[in-house]
Structures are given as C-alpha cells and as structure tokens.
mmCIF file of C-alpha atoms in Angstrom:
data_model
loop_
_atom_site.group_PDB
_atom_site.id
_atom_site.type_symbol
_atom_site.label_atom_id
_atom_site.label_comp_id
_atom_site.label_asym_id
_atom_site.label_seq_id
_atom_site.Cartn_x
_atom_site.Cartn_y
_atom_site.Cartn_z
ATOM 1 C CA UNK L 108 1.790 -20.122 -20.719
ATOM 2 C CA UNK L 109 -0.302 -21.771 -17.126
ATOM 3 C CA UNK L 110 -0.421 -19.215 -14.519
ATOM 4 C CA UNK L 111 2.380 -21.126 -12.711
ATOM 5 C CA UNK L 112 4.703 -20.267 -14.892
ATOM 6 C CA UNK L 113 3.885 -16.221 -14.873
ATOM 7 C CA UNK L 114 4.456 -16.681 -11.429
ATOM 8 C CA UNK L 115 7.775 -18.524 -10.980
ATOM 9 C CA UNK L 116 8.762 -15.296 -13.360
ATOM 10 C CA UNK L 117 7.187 -12.707 -11.330
ATOM 11 C CA UNK L 118 9.274 -14.341 -8.476
ATOM 12 C CA UNK L 119 13.224 -14.052 -10.553
ATOM 13 C CA UNK L 120 11.936 -10.645 -11.434
ATOM 14 C CA UNK L 121 10.798 -9.977 -8.509
ATOM 15 C CA UNK L 122 14.488 -11.178 -6.533
ATOM 16 C CA UNK L 123 16.146 -10.362 -9.311
ATOM 17 C CA UNK L 124 15.683 -6.675 -8.377
ATOM 18 C CA UNK L 125 15.928 -6.524 -4.886
ATOM 19 C CA UNK L 126 19.879 -8.587 -5.673
ATOM 20 C CA UNK L 127 20.126 -5.439 -7.421
ATOM 21 C CA UNK L 128 19.239 -3.104 -5.114
ATOM 22 C CA UNK L 129 22.837 -4.432 -3.373
ATOM 23 C CA UNK L 130 25.390 -3.300 -6.730
ATOM 24 C CA UNK L 131 23.810 0.506 -6.015
ATOM 25 C CA UNK L 132 26.448 2.354 -4.492
ATOM 26 C CA UNK L 133 25.734 3.686 -0.984
ATOM 27 C CA UNK L 134 26.657 7.588 -1.792
ATOM 28 C CA UNK L 135 23.609 6.995 -3.694
ATOM 29 C CA UNK L 136 21.165 5.775 -0.681
ATOM 30 C CA UNK L 137 23.114 8.092 1.983
ATOM 31 C CA UNK L 138 21.974 11.833 -0.080
ATOM 32 C CA UNK L 139 19.842 13.153 1.034
ATOM 33 C CA UNK L 140 17.526 14.129 -1.801
ATOM 34 C CA UNK L 141 17.152 10.386 -2.817
ATOM 35 C CA UNK L 142 15.922 9.542 0.840
ATOM 36 C CA UNK L 143 13.244 12.239 0.227
ATOM 37 C CA UNK L 144 12.311 10.766 -3.341
ATOM 38 C CA UNK L 145 11.956 6.704 -1.691
ATOM 39 C CA UNK L 146 10.266 7.755 1.828
ATOM 40 C CA UNK L 147 8.065 10.374 -1.063
ATOM 41 C CA UNK L 148 7.154 6.493 -3.344
ATOM 42 C CA UNK L 149 6.428 5.098 -0.574
ATOM 43 C CA UNK L 150 3.426 6.789 1.144
ATOM 44 C CA UNK L 151 2.472 7.364 -2.813
ATOM 45 C CA UNK L 152 2.039 3.300 -3.589
ATOM 46 C CA UNK L 153 0.672 2.670 0.091
ATOM 47 C CA UNK L 154 -2.367 5.067 -0.339
ATOM 48 C CA UNK L 155 -3.038 4.852 -4.127
ATOM 49 C CA UNK L 156 -3.711 1.128 -3.073
ATOM 50 C CA UNK L 157 -5.265 1.506 -0.009
ATOM 51 C CA UNK L 158 -7.795 4.257 -2.510
ATOM 52 C CA UNK L 159 -7.560 1.012 -4.611
ATOM 53 C CA UNK L 160 -9.039 -1.248 -2.635
ATOM 54 C CA UNK L 161 -11.405 0.941 -0.864
ATOM 55 C CA UNK L 162 -13.063 2.308 -3.841
ATOM 56 C CA UNK L 163 -12.181 -1.483 -6.485
ATOM 57 C CA UNK L 164 -14.091 -3.970 -6.425
ATOM 58 C CA UNK L 165 -12.931 -5.944 -10.057
ATOM 59 C CA UNK L 166 -12.964 -3.444 -12.817
ATOM 60 C CA UNK L 167 -15.880 -1.436 -11.325
ATOM 61 C CA UNK L 168 -16.161 1.868 -8.521
ATOM 62 C CA UNK L 169 -18.024 0.200 -5.573
ATOM 63 C CA UNK L 170 -19.122 3.000 -2.505
ATOM 64 C CA UNK L 171 -19.344 1.111 0.519
ATOM 65 C CA UNK L 172 -18.318 0.272 3.615
ATOM 66 C CA UNK L 173 -14.946 0.367 3.451
ATOM 67 C CA UNK L 174 -14.668 3.413 1.964
ATOM 68 C CA UNK L 175 -16.884 4.628 4.874
ATOM 69 C CA UNK L 176 -14.271 2.951 6.780
ATOM 70 C CA UNK L 177 -11.456 4.464 5.975
ATOM 71 C CA UNK L 178 -13.115 8.146 5.997
ATOM 72 C CA UNK L 179 -13.388 6.599 10.319
ATOM 73 C CA UNK L 180 -9.971 5.469 10.239
ATOM 74 C CA UNK L 181 -8.610 9.253 8.181
ATOM 75 C CA UNK L 182 -10.619 11.074 10.687
ATOM 76 C CA UNK L 183 -8.950 9.008 13.618
ATOM 77 C CA UNK L 184 -5.516 9.763 12.748
ATOM 78 C CA UNK L 185 -6.104 13.622 11.918
ATOM 79 C CA UNK L 186 -6.916 13.713 15.779
ATOM 80 C CA UNK L 187 -3.776 11.876 16.491
ATOM 81 C CA UNK L 188 -4.872 8.500 17.723
ATOM 82 C CA UNK L 189 -3.366 5.936 18.346
ATOM 83 C CA UNK L 190 -2.367 2.834 15.830
ATOM 84 C CA UNK L 191 -4.158 0.621 17.649
ATOM 85 C CA UNK L 192 -7.058 3.376 17.886
ATOM 86 C CA UNK L 193 -7.400 3.615 14.483
ATOM 87 C CA UNK L 194 -8.008 0.031 13.056
ATOM 88 C CA UNK L 195 -10.837 -0.623 15.990
ATOM 89 C CA UNK L 196 -12.446 2.831 14.847
ATOM 90 C CA UNK L 197 -12.271 1.764 10.993
ATOM 91 C CA UNK L 198 -13.522 -1.722 11.425
ATOM 92 C CA UNK L 199 -15.927 -0.650 14.224
ATOM 93 C CA UNK L 200 -16.841 1.708 11.284
ATOM 94 C CA UNK L 201 -16.741 -1.488 8.939
ATOM 95 C CA UNK L 202 -19.225 -2.766 10.788
ATOM 96 C CA UNK L 203 -21.660 -0.656 11.992
ATOM 97 C CA UNK L 204 -22.404 0.293 7.967
ATOM 98 C CA UNK L 205 -22.675 -3.659 7.214
ATOM 99 C CA UNK L 206 -24.916 -3.770 9.892
ATOM 100 C CA UNK L 207 -27.027 -0.806 8.396
ATOM 101 C CA UNK L 208 -27.202 -2.204 5.128
ATOM 102 C CA UNK L 209 -24.489 -0.391 3.563
ATOM 103 C CA UNK L 210 -22.642 -3.644 1.928
#
C-alpha cells in the first residue's frame, strides 16, 4: 500500500476515535479521578514529545542546542516567567548555542 492509503486510514481512525468520544457518558467525564488521569496523561504526553524532539534526530540521541534551549526555558519556567518570555529565552539560548558552534 502507498503512504497516502495509510494516511487516509490514519485519518479515518482518528476521526472515528473522536466520534467515539461523544458516546462516553457524561457522568464518566465528570468523575474527578477521570479528570485527574486525563490531565496527567496530557502532561506526560507533552513532556515525552518535548524530550523526544529535544534529544532525538531520527533514531539517534543527539545532544545539541535544542537541549540547551530546553534547559534555559525550564529555568525561565521555574522563575515563573510569562510564557512569551519563556519562548524568547529558549529561542535566544538555542541561537546563542548555535552561534557558539553547538549545532
């Protein structure tokens, strides 16, 4: 099968999953345990995607400017900087590290 067929299948599966979400009873969604698990899963998923994009290139682990930018942004977050400042600090750190030769 071609790649486009797999993309179409993935789109259909994703849309069907979204439609199935409407069939979940409301009382299940208002359960505090379900809300806590859903929030925790979202944070975990975003953290894992961030780390995978920060240290991986293809199938190799790479330590480069992206990791430094992530650390700088994390420090800005710990200092409770506004989101825009966090993004600017991360971008500036990446630019500075790349300027120093850490690609």
